[in-house]
PDB file of C-alpha atoms in Angstrom:
ATOM      1  CA  MET A   1       7.920 -44.709 -34.742  1.00  0.00           C
ATOM      2  CA  GLY A   2       5.939 -44.882 -31.366  1.00  0.00           C
ATOM      3  CA  SER A   3       2.376 -45.396 -31.131  1.00  0.00           C
ATOM      4  CA  PRO A   4      -0.056 -42.365 -31.255  1.00  0.00           C
ATOM      5  CA  ALA A   5      -0.279 -42.501 -27.454  1.00  0.00           C
ATOM      6  CA  SER A   6       2.918 -42.747 -26.659  1.00  0.00           C
ATOM      7  CA  THR A   7       3.791 -39.539 -28.582  1.00  0.00           C
ATOM      8  CA  ALA A   8       0.695 -37.943 -27.282  1.00  0.00           C
ATOM      9  CA  VAL A   9       2.434 -38.443 -23.756  1.00  0.00           C
ATOM     10  CA  ALA A  10       5.656 -37.515 -24.880  1.00  0.00           C
ATOM     11  CA  ALA A  11       4.554 -34.052 -26.241  1.00  0.00           C
ATOM     12  CA  VAL A  12       2.703 -33.680 -22.856  1.00  0.00           C
ATOM     13  CA  VAL A  13       5.946 -33.780 -20.997  1.00  0.00           C
ATOM     14  CA  VAL A  14       7.587 -31.620 -23.219  1.00  0.00           C
ATOM     15  CA  VAL A  15       5.255 -28.824 -22.483  1.00  0.00           C
ATOM     16  CA  LEU A  16       5.121 -29.548 -18.779  1.00  0.00           C
ATOM     17  CA  LEU A  17       8.868 -29.524 -19.107  1.00  0.00           C
ATOM     18  CA  CYS A  18       8.634 -26.045 -20.445  1.00  0.00           C
ATOM     19  CA  GLY A  19       6.060 -24.886 -18.464  1.00  0.00           C
ATOM     20  CA  ALA A  20       8.020 -25.804 -15.415  1.00  0.00           C
ATOM     21  CA  SER A  21      11.489 -24.169 -16.853  1.00  0.00           C
ATOM     22  CA  ALA A  22       9.311 -20.965 -17.463  1.00  0.00           C
ATOM     23  CA  ARG A  23       8.327 -20.759 -14.175  1.00  0.00           C
ATOM     24  CA  ALA A  24      11.553 -21.156 -12.515  1.00  0.00           C
ATOM     25  CA  GLN A  25      12.746 -18.293 -14.491  1.00  0.00           C
ATOM     26  CA  ASP A  26       9.990 -16.432 -13.329  1.00  0.00           C
ATOM     27  CA  MET A  27      10.392 -17.303  -9.787  1.00  0.00           C
ATOM     28  CA  ASP A  28      14.220 -16.189 -10.501  1.00  0.00           C
ATOM     29  CA  LYS A  29      13.080 -12.725 -11.542  1.00  0.00           C
ATOM     30  CA  GLU A  30      10.725 -12.641  -8.190  1.00  0.00           C
ATOM     31  CA  TRP A  31      13.156 -12.730  -5.679  1.00  0.00           C
ATOM     32  CA  ALA A  32      13.920 -16.214  -5.826  1.00  0.00           C
ATOM     33  CA  ARG A  33      17.486 -16.054  -5.787  1.00  0.00           C
ATOM     34  CA  PRO A  34      19.823 -18.791  -4.287  1.00  0.00           C
ATOM     35  CA  PRO A  35      20.248 -19.779  -1.637  1.00  0.00           C
ATOM     36  CA  TYR A  36      16.477 -19.098  -1.032  1.00  0.00           C
ATOM     37  CA  ARG A  37      15.074 -21.481  -3.156  1.00  0.00           C
ATOM     38  CA  GLY A  38      12.386 -23.791  -1.692  1.00  0.00           C
ATOM     39  CA  PHE A  39       9.365 -23.667   0.102  1.00  0.00           C
ATOM     40  CA  PHE A  40       8.492 -21.489   3.154  1.00  0.00           C
ATOM     41  CA  GLY A  41       6.154 -19.560   5.243  1.00  0.00           C
ATOM     42  CA  ALA A  42       4.727 -19.977   8.340  1.00  0.00           C
ATOM     43  CA  PRO A  43       3.883 -23.630  10.272  1.00  0.00           C
ATOM     44  CA  GLY A  44       1.822 -25.488   8.352  1.00  0.00           C
ATOM     45  CA  SER A  45       2.205 -23.756   4.977  1.00  0.00           C
ATOM     46  CA  MET A  46       4.367 -24.342   1.687  1.00  0.00           C
ATOM     47  CA  LEU A  47       5.055 -21.344  -0.334  1.00  0.00           C
ATOM     48  CA  PRO A  48       7.649 -20.822  -3.087  1.00  0.00           C
ATOM     49  CA  GLN A  49      10.196 -18.408  -1.763  1.00  0.00           C
ATOM     50  CA  SER A  50       8.728 -15.791  -4.399  1.00  0.00           C
ATOM     51  CA  ASP A  51       5.453 -15.956  -2.926  1.00  0.00           C
ATOM     52  CA  VAL A  52       6.630 -15.375   0.450  1.00  0.00           C
ATOM     53  CA  ASP A  53       8.332 -12.521  -0.759  1.00  0.00           C
ATOM     54  CA  LEU A  54       5.376 -10.875  -2.267  1.00  0.00           C
ATOM     55  CA  LEU A  55       3.209 -11.338   0.861  1.00  0.00           C
ATOM     56  CA  GLU A  56       5.644 -10.180   3.230  1.00  0.00           C
ATOM     57  CA  PHE A  57       6.591  -6.587   1.463  1.00  0.00           C
ATOM     58  CA  PRO A  58       2.817  -5.402   2.126  1.00  0.00           C
ATOM     59  CA  LEU A  59       3.191  -5.843   5.871  1.00  0.00           C
ATOM     60  CA  ASN A  60       5.523  -2.496   5.432  1.00  0.00           C
ATOM     61  CA  LEU A  61       2.358  -0.785   4.377  1.00  0.00           C
ATOM     62  CA  GLU A  62      -0.253  -2.476   6.467  1.00  0.00           C
ATOM     63  CA  TYR A  63       1.820  -1.735   9.719  1.00  0.00           C
ATOM     64  CA  LEU A  64       1.952   1.861   8.430  1.00  0.00           C
ATOM     65  CA  GLU A  65      -2.154   1.783   7.985  1.00  0.00           C
ATOM     66  CA  THR A  66      -2.477   0.147  11.231  1.00  0.00           C
ATOM     67  CA  GLU A  67      -0.756   2.334  13.432  1.00  0.00           C
ATOM     68  CA  PHE A  68      -2.012   5.773  11.554  1.00  0.00           C
ATOM     69  CA  PHE A  69      -5.781   4.371  11.193  1.00  0.00           C
ATOM     70  CA  CYS A  70      -5.425   3.431  15.234  1.00  0.00           C
ATOM     71  CA  TRP A  71      -3.937   6.365  16.714  1.00  0.00           C
ATOM     72  CA  SER A  72      -6.061   8.374  14.879  1.00  0.00           C
ATOM     73  CA  ALA A  73      -9.258   6.861  15.827  1.00  0.00           C
ATOM     74  CA  LEU A  74      -8.403   5.451  19.240  1.00  0.00           C
ATOM     75  CA  GLY A  75      -5.753   7.315  20.707  1.00  0.00           C
ATOM     76  CA  TYR A  76      -3.098   4.364  20.821  1.00  0.00           C
ATOM     77  CA  GLY A  77      -1.588   1.879  18.114  1.00  0.00           C
ATOM     78  CA  LEU A  78      -0.847  -1.748  17.762  1.00  0.00           C
ATOM     79  CA  ASP A  79       0.875  -2.203  21.191  1.00  0.00           C
ATOM     80  CA  ALA A  80      -2.069  -1.443  22.832  1.00  0.00           C
ATOM     81  CA  ILE A  81      -3.983  -3.988  20.943  1.00  0.00           C
ATOM     82  CA  ASP A  82      -1.800  -6.659  20.191  1.00  0.00           C
ATOM     83  CA  ALA A  83       1.655  -6.227  21.039  1.00  0.00           C
ATOM     84  CA  ASN A  84       2.540  -9.685  19.642  1.00  0.00           C
ATOM     85  CA  LEU A  85       1.736  -8.362  16.198  1.00  0.00           C
ATOM     86  CA  THR A  86       4.605  -6.096  16.602  1.00  0.00           C
ATOM     87  CA  GLY A  87       7.214  -8.700  16.622  1.00  0.00           C
ATOM     88  CA  GLY A  88       8.561  -6.252  18.861  1.00  0.00           C
ATOM     89  CA  GLY A  89       9.492  -3.364  16.587  1.00  0.00           C
ATOM     90  CA  PRO A  90       9.870   0.099  17.663  1.00  0.00           C
ATOM     91  CA  PRO A  91       6.927   2.471  18.642  1.00  0.00           C
ATOM     92  CA  SER A  92       6.071   4.781  15.700  1.00  0.00           C
ATOM     93  CA  ILE A  93       7.000   8.212  15.776  1.00  0.00           C
ATOM     94  CA  GLY A  94       4.174  11.241  16.383  1.00  0.00           C
ATOM     95  CA  GLY A  95       1.001   9.158  16.913  1.00  0.00           C
ATOM     96  CA  GLN A  96      -1.760  11.059  18.562  1.00  0.00           C
ATOM     97  CA  SER A  97      -5.934  10.939  18.662  1.00  0.00           C
ATOM     98  CA  ALA A  98      -7.340  13.073  15.695  1.00  0.00           C
ATOM     99  CA  SER A  99     -10.357  15.542  16.469  1.00  0.00           C
ATOM    100  CA  LEU A 100     -12.712  13.998  14.383  1.00  0.00           C
ATOM    101  CA  THR A 101     -16.786  13.767  13.853  1.00  0.00           C
ATOM    102  CA  PRO A 102     -18.383  10.828  15.536  1.00  0.00           C
ATOM    103  CA  PHE A 103     -19.309   9.238  11.940  1.00  0.00           C
ATOM    104  CA  VAL A 104     -15.433   9.597  10.611  1.00  0.00           C
ATOM    105  CA  ARG A 105     -13.858   8.271  13.974  1.00  0.00           C
ATOM    106  CA  ASP A 106     -16.418   5.298  13.528  1.00  0.00           C
ATOM    107  CA  VAL A 107     -14.995   4.714  10.077  1.00  0.00           C
ATOM    108  CA  ALA A 108     -11.378   4.938  11.171  1.00  0.00           C
ATOM    109  CA  THR A 109     -11.957   2.694  14.028  1.00  0.00           C
ATOM    110  CA  GLN A 110     -13.324  -0.037  11.653  1.00  0.00           C
ATOM    111  CA  PHE A 111     -10.168   0.941   9.474  1.00  0.00           C
ATOM    112  CA  CYS A 112      -8.195   0.396  12.441  1.00  0.00           C
ATOM    113  CA  TYR A 113      -9.239  -3.188  13.529  1.00  0.00           C
ATOM    114  CA  GLN A 114      -9.300  -4.526   9.727  1.00  0.00           C
ATOM    115  CA  GLU A 115      -5.622  -3.470   9.380  1.00  0.00           C
ATOM    116  CA  VAL A 116      -5.208  -5.356  12.531  1.00  0.00           C
ATOM    117  CA  GLY A 117      -6.935  -8.352  10.833  1.00  0.00           C
ATOM    118  CA  HIS A 118      -4.710  -7.787   7.741  1.00  0.00           C
ATOM    119  CA  LEU A 119      -1.491  -8.131   9.766  1.00  0.00           C
ATOM    120  CA  ARG A 120      -3.009 -11.422  11.676  1.00  0.00           C
ATOM    121  CA  ALA A 121      -3.966 -12.793   7.942  1.00  0.00           C
ATOM    122  CA  ILE A 122      -0.203 -12.129   6.200  1.00  0.00           C
ATOM    123  CA  LYS A 123       1.428 -13.490   9.418  1.00  0.00           C
ATOM    124  CA  GLN A 124      -0.536 -16.520   9.993  1.00  0.00           C
ATOM    125  CA  THR A 125       0.741 -17.249   6.071  1.00  0.00           C
ATOM    126  CA  VAL A 126       4.173 -16.168   5.929  1.00  0.00           C
ATOM    127  CA  ARG A 127       6.580 -15.679   8.853  1.00  0.00           C
ATOM    128  CA  GLY A 128       6.564 -11.822   8.411  1.00  0.00           C
ATOM    129  CA  PHE A 129       9.133  -9.262  10.135  1.00  0.00           C
ATOM    130  CA  PRO A 130       8.824  -6.770  13.183  1.00  0.00           C
ATOM    131  CA  ARG A 131       7.235  -3.680  12.527  1.00  0.00           C
ATOM    132  CA  PRO A 132       9.425  -1.299  11.193  1.00  0.00           C
ATOM    133  CA  LEU A 133      10.267   2.206  12.305  1.00  0.00           C
ATOM    134  CA  LEU A 134       7.152   4.076  11.451  1.00  0.00           C
ATOM    135  CA  ASP A 135       6.675   8.222  11.266  1.00  0.00           C
ATOM    136  CA  ILE A 136       3.088   8.759  11.599  1.00  0.00           C
ATOM    137  CA  SER A 137       3.712  12.433  13.144  1.00  0.00           C
ATOM    138  CA  ALA A 138       2.006  15.474  11.972  1.00  0.00           C
ATOM    139  CA  ALA A 139       5.249  17.149  10.846  1.00  0.00           C
ATOM    140  CA  ASN A 140       5.787  14.254   8.370  1.00  0.00           C
ATOM    141  CA  PHE A 141       2.116  14.153   6.976  1.00  0.00           C
ATOM    142  CA  GLY A 142       2.677  18.361   6.709  1.00  0.00           C
ATOM    143  CA  LYS A 143       6.053  17.840   4.936  1.00  0.00           C
ATOM    144  CA  ILE A 144       3.935  15.261   2.208  1.00  0.00           C
ATOM    145  CA  ILE A 145       1.580  18.143   1.478  1.00  0.00           C
ATOM    146  CA  GLU A 146       3.882  20.864   1.561  1.00  0.00           C
ATOM    147  CA  GLN A 147       5.795  18.870  -1.429  1.00  0.00           C
ATOM    148  CA  ALA A 148       2.376  17.965  -3.008  1.00  0.00           C
ATOM    149  CA  LEU A 149       1.326  21.423  -3.034  1.00  0.00           C
ATOM    150  CA  ASN A 150       4.973  22.887  -3.533  1.00  0.00           C
ATOM    151  CA  ALA A 151       4.270  25.657  -0.852  1.00  0.00           C
ATOM    152  CA  THR A 152       5.401  26.258   2.605  1.00  0.00           C
ATOM    153  CA  LEU A 153       1.927  26.236   4.367  1.00  0.00           C
ATOM    154  CA  ASP A 154       1.140  28.309   7.673  1.00  0.00           C
ATOM    155  CA  PRO A 155      -0.017  26.890   9.656  1.00  0.00           C
ATOM    156  CA  PRO A 156       1.441  23.537   8.736  1.00  0.00           C
ATOM    157  CA  PHE A 157      -0.882  20.946   7.618  1.00  0.00           C
ATOM    158  CA  ASN A 158      -1.573  18.671  10.978  1.00  0.00           C
ATOM    159  CA  PRO A 159      -3.654  15.369   9.821  1.00  0.00           C
ATOM    160  CA  TYR A 160      -4.879  15.213  13.197  1.00  0.00           C
ATOM    161  CA  GLU A 161      -6.492  18.464  13.240  1.00  0.00           C
ATOM    162  CA  ASN A 162      -9.942  17.776  12.242  1.00  0.00           C
ATOM    163  CA  SER A 163     -12.153  15.395  10.135  1.00  0.00           C
ATOM    164  CA  VAL A 164     -11.517  16.749   6.471  1.00  0.00           C
ATOM    165  CA  ASN A 165      -7.471  17.089   7.505  1.00  0.00           C
ATOM    166  CA  PHE A 166      -7.834  13.279   8.313  1.00  0.00           C
ATOM    167  CA  LEU A 167      -9.587  12.090   4.902  1.00  0.00           C
ATOM    168  CA  ILE A 168      -7.000  13.966   3.181  1.00  0.00           C
ATOM    169  CA  ALA A 169      -4.040  12.216   5.084  1.00  0.00           C
ATOM    170  CA  SER A 170      -5.966   8.889   4.705  1.00  0.00           C
ATOM    171  CA  TYR A 171      -5.883   9.542   0.999  1.00  0.00           C
ATOM    172  CA  ILE A 172      -2.321   9.290   1.261  1.00  0.00           C
ATOM    173  CA  ILE A 173      -1.584   5.638   2.117  1.00  0.00           C
ATOM    174  CA  PRO A 174      -4.436   2.750   1.444  1.00  0.00           C
ATOM    175  CA  TYR A 175      -4.413   3.542  -2.362  1.00  0.00           C
ATOM    176  CA  VAL A 176      -0.515   2.837  -2.729  1.00  0.00           C
ATOM    177  CA  GLY A 177      -1.038  -0.350  -1.132  1.00  0.00           C
ATOM    178  CA  LEU A 178      -4.001  -1.172  -3.636  1.00  0.00           C
ATOM    179  CA  THR A 179      -1.877  -0.407  -6.404  1.00  0.00           C
ATOM    180  CA  GLY A 180       0.976  -2.803  -5.318  1.00  0.00           C
ATOM    181  CA  TYR A 181      -1.618  -5.728  -4.542  1.00  0.00           C
ATOM    182  CA  VAL A 182      -2.798  -5.449  -8.127  1.00  0.00           C
ATOM    183  CA  GLY A 183       0.793  -5.412  -9.425  1.00  0.00           C
ATOM    184  CA  ALA A 184       1.870  -8.432  -7.349  1.00  0.00           C
ATOM    185  CA  ASN A 185      -1.082 -10.601  -8.179  1.00  0.00           C
ATOM    186  CA  PRO A 186      -0.025 -12.167 -11.554  1.00  0.00           C
ATOM    187  CA  LYS A 187       3.312 -12.789 -10.066  1.00  0.00           C
ATOM    188  CA  LEU A 188       2.084 -15.268  -7.174  1.00  0.00           C
ATOM    189  CA  LEU A 189       2.640 -19.202  -8.152  1.00  0.00           C
ATOM    190  CA  THR A 190       0.247 -20.544  -5.524  1.00  0.00           C
ATOM    191  CA  PRO A 191      -3.377 -20.370  -4.822  1.00  0.00           C
ATOM    192  CA  GLN A 192      -3.044 -20.058  -0.815  1.00  0.00           C
ATOM    193  CA  ALA A 193      -1.133 -16.960  -1.787  1.00  0.00           C
ATOM    194  CA  ARG A 194      -3.545 -15.523  -4.230  1.00  0.00           C
ATOM    195  CA  LYS A 195      -6.380 -16.190  -2.245  1.00  0.00           C
ATOM    196  CA  LEU A 196      -5.034 -13.665   0.549  1.00  0.00           C
ATOM    197  CA  LEU A 197      -3.888 -11.115  -1.740  1.00  0.00           C
ATOM    198  CA  ALA A 198      -7.557 -11.034  -3.200  1.00  0.00           C
ATOM    199  CA  GLY A 199      -9.240 -10.714   0.219  1.00  0.00           C
ATOM    200  CA  LEU A 200      -6.591  -8.339   1.111  1.00  0.00           C
ATOM    201  CA  LEU A 201      -7.037  -6.316  -2.132  1.00  0.00           C
ATOM    202  CA  GLY A 202     -10.789  -6.188  -1.864  1.00  0.00           C
ATOM    203  CA  VAL A 203     -10.429  -4.224   1.546  1.00  0.00           C
ATOM    204  CA  GLU A 204      -8.069  -2.053   0.842  1.00  0.00           C
ATOM    205  CA  SER A 205      -9.917  -0.838  -2.266  1.00  0.00           C
ATOM    206  CA  ALA A 206     -13.068  -0.707  -0.265  1.00  0.00           C
ATOM    207  CA  GLN A 207     -11.159   1.791   2.189  1.00  0.00           C
ATOM    208  CA  ASP A 208      -9.926   3.918  -0.659  1.00  0.00           C
ATOM    209  CA  ALA A 209     -13.176   4.061  -2.095  1.00  0.00           C
ATOM    210  CA  VAL A 210     -14.892   5.265   0.951  1.00  0.00           C
ATOM    211  CA  ILE A 211     -11.935   7.593   1.681  1.00  0.00           C
ATOM    212  CA  ARG A 212     -12.699   8.896  -1.683  1.00  0.00           C
ATOM    213  CA  THR A 213     -16.104   9.054  -1.325  1.00  0.00           C
ATOM    214  CA  LEU A 214     -16.116  11.112   1.674  1.00  0.00           C
ATOM    215  CA  LEU A 215     -13.776  13.554   0.193  1.00  0.00           C
ATOM    216  CA  TYR A 216     -15.593  13.826  -3.160  1.00  0.00           C
ATOM    217  CA  GLU A 217     -18.412  15.191  -0.972  1.00  0.00           C
ATOM    218  CA  ARG A 218     -16.176  17.320   0.469  1.00  0.00           C
ATOM    219  CA  GLY A 219     -14.375  18.162  -3.333  1.00  0.00           C
ATOM    220  CA  MET A 220     -14.921  21.990  -3.459  1.00  0.00           C
ATOM    221  CA  THR A 221     -14.384  22.921   0.830  1.00  0.00           C
ATOM    222  CA  ARG A 222     -11.401  24.843   1.118  1.00  0.00           C
ATOM    223  CA  LEU A 223      -8.985  24.222   3.300  1.00  0.00           C
ATOM    224  CA  ALA A 224      -8.773  26.744   6.525  1.00  0.00           C
ATOM    225  CA  SER A 225      -5.862  29.125   5.716  1.00  0.00           C
ATOM    226  CA  TYR A 226      -4.612  27.668   2.617  1.00  0.00           C
ATOM    227  CA  GLY A 227      -6.747  28.981  -0.216  1.00  0.00           C
ATOM    228  CA  VAL A 228      -7.062  25.414  -1.827  1.00  0.00           C
ATOM    229  CA  GLY A 229      -9.916  22.984  -2.305  1.00  0.00           C
ATOM    230  CA  VAL A 230     -10.130  19.601  -1.143  1.00  0.00           C
ATOM    231  CA  ALA A 231     -10.598  18.205  -4.488  1.00  0.00           C
ATOM    232  CA  GLU A 232      -7.458  19.966  -5.956  1.00  0.00           C
ATOM    233  CA  VAL A 233      -5.345  18.536  -3.115  1.00  0.00           C
ATOM    234  CA  THR A 234      -6.195  15.049  -4.029  1.00  0.00           C
ATOM    235  CA  ALA A 235      -5.104  16.355  -7.573  1.00  0.00           C
ATOM    236  CA  HIS A 236      -1.572  16.985  -6.344  1.00  0.00           C
ATOM    237  CA  ILE A 237      -1.017  14.441  -3.974  1.00  0.00           C
ATOM    238  CA  SER A 238      -1.751  12.177  -6.949  1.00  0.00           C
ATOM    239  CA  ASP A 239       0.553  13.967  -8.930  1.00  0.00           C
ATOM    240  CA  LEU A 240       3.206  13.767  -6.596  1.00  0.00           C
ATOM    241  CA  ARG A 241       3.145   9.985  -6.058  1.00  0.00           C
ATOM    242  CA  ASN A 242       3.063   9.642 -10.015  1.00  0.00           C
ATOM    243  CA  ALA A 243       6.356  11.470  -9.891  1.00  0.00           C
ATOM    244  CA  LEU A 244       7.821   9.627  -7.120  1.00  0.00           C
ATOM    245  CA  GLY A 245       6.611   6.035  -8.745  1.00  0.00           C
ATOM    246  CA  ARG A 246       8.716   7.418 -11.799  1.00  0.00           C
ATOM    247  CA  ARG A 247       6.254   5.103 -14.074  1.00  0.00           C
ATOM    248  CA  GLY A 248       3.768   6.866 -15.936  1.00  0.00           C
ATOM    249  CA  VAL A 249       0.575   7.860 -14.492  1.00  0.00           C
ATOM    250  CA  LYS A 250      -0.659   5.369 -12.224  1.00  0.00           C
ATOM    251  CA  ASP A 251      -2.843   7.627  -9.872  1.00  0.00           C
ATOM    252  CA  GLU A 252      -5.795  10.436 -10.524  1.00  0.00           C
ATOM    253  CA  GLY A 253      -7.482  12.710  -8.148  1.00  0.00           C
ATOM    254  CA  LEU A 254     -10.742  13.128  -7.368  1.00  0.00           C
ATOM    255  CA  VAL A 255     -11.612  15.332 -10.495  1.00  0.00           C
ATOM    256  CA  VAL A 256      -9.799  14.956 -13.861  1.00  0.00           C
ATOM    257  CA  ALA A 257      -9.684  16.885 -17.213  1.00  0.00           C
ATOM    258  CA  PRO A 258     -12.681  16.462 -19.602  1.00  0.00           C
ATOM    259  CA  GLY A 259     -12.196  12.994 -21.448  1.00  0.00           C
ATOM    260  CA  GLN A 260     -10.098  11.436 -18.675  1.00  0.00           C
ATOM    261  CA  GLY A 261     -12.996  10.334 -16.603  1.00  0.00           C
ATOM    262  CA  PRO A 262     -14.714   6.664 -16.905  1.00  0.00           C
ATOM    263  CA  GLU A 263     -15.228   6.278 -20.718  1.00  0.00           C
ATOM    264  CA  GLY A 264     -14.345   9.890 -21.519  1.00  0.00           C
ATOM    265  CA  VAL A 265     -17.750  11.203 -20.339  1.00  0.00           C
ATOM    266  CA  THR A 266     -17.124  12.345 -16.645  1.00  0.00           C
ATOM    267  CA  VAL A 267     -14.887  14.915 -14.921  1.00  0.00           C
ATOM    268  CA  GLY A 268     -15.876  13.445 -11.664  1.00  0.00           C
ATOM    269  CA  ASN A 269     -13.535  10.477 -10.581  1.00  0.00           C
ATOM    270  CA  VAL A 270     -14.681   9.171  -7.161  1.00  0.00           C
ATOM    271  CA  ILE A 271     -12.695   6.131  -7.996  1.00  0.00           C
ATOM    272  CA  ALA A 272      -9.413   5.909  -9.679  1.00  0.00           C
ATOM    273  CA  GLY A 273      -8.575   3.795 -12.903  1.00  0.00           C
ATOM    274  CA  ASP A 274      -7.147   3.420 -16.344  1.00  0.00           C
ATOM    275  CA  HIS A 275      -8.979   3.831 -19.597  1.00  0.00           C
ATOM    276  CA  LEU A 276     -11.045   0.843 -18.778  1.00  0.00           C
ATOM    277  CA  SER A 277     -11.614   2.053 -15.578  1.00  0.00           C
ATOM    278  CA  LEU A 278      -9.313  -1.000 -14.096  1.00  0.00           C
ATOM    279  CA  ALA A 279      -6.835  -0.821 -11.210  1.00  0.00           C
ATOM    280  CA  TYR A 280      -3.385   0.900 -11.820  1.00  0.00           C
ATOM    281  CA  ASP A 281      -0.542  -1.561 -10.432  1.00  0.00           C
ATOM    282  CA  ARG A 282       2.523  -0.746  -9.076  1.00  0.00           C
ATOM    283  CA  THR A 283       5.846  -2.786  -8.316  1.00  0.00           C
ATOM    284  CA  PRO A 284       7.639  -2.597  -4.989  1.00  0.00           C
ATOM    285  CA  GLU A 285      10.285  -0.261  -6.529  1.00  0.00           C
ATOM    286  CA  GLU A 286       7.496   2.360  -7.380  1.00  0.00           C
ATOM    287  CA  ILE A 287       6.137   1.959  -4.043  1.00  0.00           C
ATOM    288  CA  LEU A 288       9.419   2.407  -1.925  1.00  0.00           C
ATOM    289  CA  GLY A 289      10.174   5.633  -3.865  1.00  0.00           C
ATOM    290  CA  ILE A 290       6.329   6.496  -2.994  1.00  0.00           C
ATOM    291  CA  VAL A 291       6.334   6.030   0.838  1.00  0.00           C
ATOM    292  CA  TYR A 292       9.981   6.929   1.081  1.00  0.00           C
ATOM    293  CA  GLY A 293       8.925  10.327  -0.372  1.00  0.00           C
ATOM    294  CA  THR A 294      12.269  10.219  -2.518  1.00  0.00           C
ATOM    295  CA  GLY A 295      11.246   8.590  -5.697  1.00  0.00           C
ATOM    296  CA  ASN A 296      14.332   6.231  -4.787  1.00  0.00           C
ATOM    297  CA  PRO A 297      13.921   2.696  -3.415  1.00  0.00           C
ATOM    298  CA  THR A 298      17.383   2.756  -2.275  1.00  0.00           C
ATOM    299  CA  GLN A 299      17.368   6.179  -0.582  1.00  0.00           C
ATOM    300  CA  HIS A 300      14.814   5.590   2.768  1.00  0.00           C
ATOM    301  CA  GLY A 301      13.060   8.497   4.906  1.00  0.00           C
ATOM    302  CA  GLY A 302       9.422   9.843   4.833  1.00  0.00           C
ATOM    303  CA  PHE A 303       7.235   7.284   6.626  1.00  0.00           C
ATOM    304  CA  PHE A 304      10.315   5.029   7.080  1.00  0.00           C
ATOM    305  CA  PRO A 305      13.184   6.628   8.574  1.00  0.00           C
ATOM    306  CA  GLN A 306      15.156   3.587   8.837  1.00  0.00           C
ATOM    307  CA  GLY A 307      14.058   1.752   5.478  1.00  0.00           C
ATOM    308  CA  ALA A 308      11.224  -0.824   4.932  1.00  0.00           C
ATOM    309  CA  ASP A 309      11.865  -4.564   5.974  1.00  0.00           C
ATOM    310  CA  GLY A 310      11.321  -8.009   4.244  1.00  0.00           C
ATOM    311  CA  ARG A 311      13.843  -9.256   1.601  1.00  0.00           C
ATOM    312  CA  ILE A 312      12.486  -7.113  -1.276  1.00  0.00           C
ATOM    313  CA  ALA A 313      12.750  -3.871   0.372  1.00  0.00           C
ATOM    314  CA  ARG A 314      16.175  -4.602   2.087  1.00  0.00           C
ATOM    315  CA  GLY A 315      17.344  -5.853  -1.564  1.00  0.00           C
ATOM    316  CA  PHE A 316      17.416  -2.124  -2.325  1.00  0.00           C
ATOM    317  CA  LEU A 317      19.047  -0.847   0.912  1.00  0.00           C
ATOM    318  CA  VAL A 318      22.506  -3.029   0.165  1.00  0.00           C
TER     319      VAL A 318
END
């Protein structure tokens, strides 16, 4: 029989081997399939392929947010700010300057440049991919609002028409990316990847909180010609995203039913969260179903007429 010390060492080795085996299985589940095993990333970074995939996937949403906020605030998109960050991807469809109050334009401008920074941060860590074709046209946003309200609107909803419409359109996008970051966090293997994701999640969460707060202040305001209030519209948008995500309730409007607010005490719901007021999580599959507007990650459309990019998104389209 070996000494106590040798026995302890052997036990540690067994634990390490078991841990390594479990981690390898996790990587297999999270997009680390042959022949892609190994360490990849931007020059100077060494990340497992699963981390690369999970950090590249959000580029789809970051490109979308950059284009919408920059066009709305400035009247131009990423090509005019830093064409290198586009990776040569096609220009977005339908972007235009929005008719905003000076205050809301200031906020939108800050969001615009924050999203540019997010693109830089991700591409400094992983190679990324060119900007996909994005549809940020008034017509596309109009279809989403009609789908949410289950009604044909006359005149059609136009996110660029005024500040309230812009804020409602803004409500549609950042929250989806936020839930994706929450979902990806426990699947990342390296501190470098987790640090980047935490930084992205912090700012995306703050953007969503600002949008929700500005809308909450206007909650009883009725949208001209539609006979529906702002808070009611957000509830319908959240219901639509829940339906398209197909994984139950992971989305809540600005006002909820009695007993469903924080600790079951409030009906006001300026920040969405579960029964413990923790942020909801979503998988890439759920996110694609939502941003495609189809509820199906294999059927592109909506904001991504030709589909999202990256190995995770492409894996659903083949």
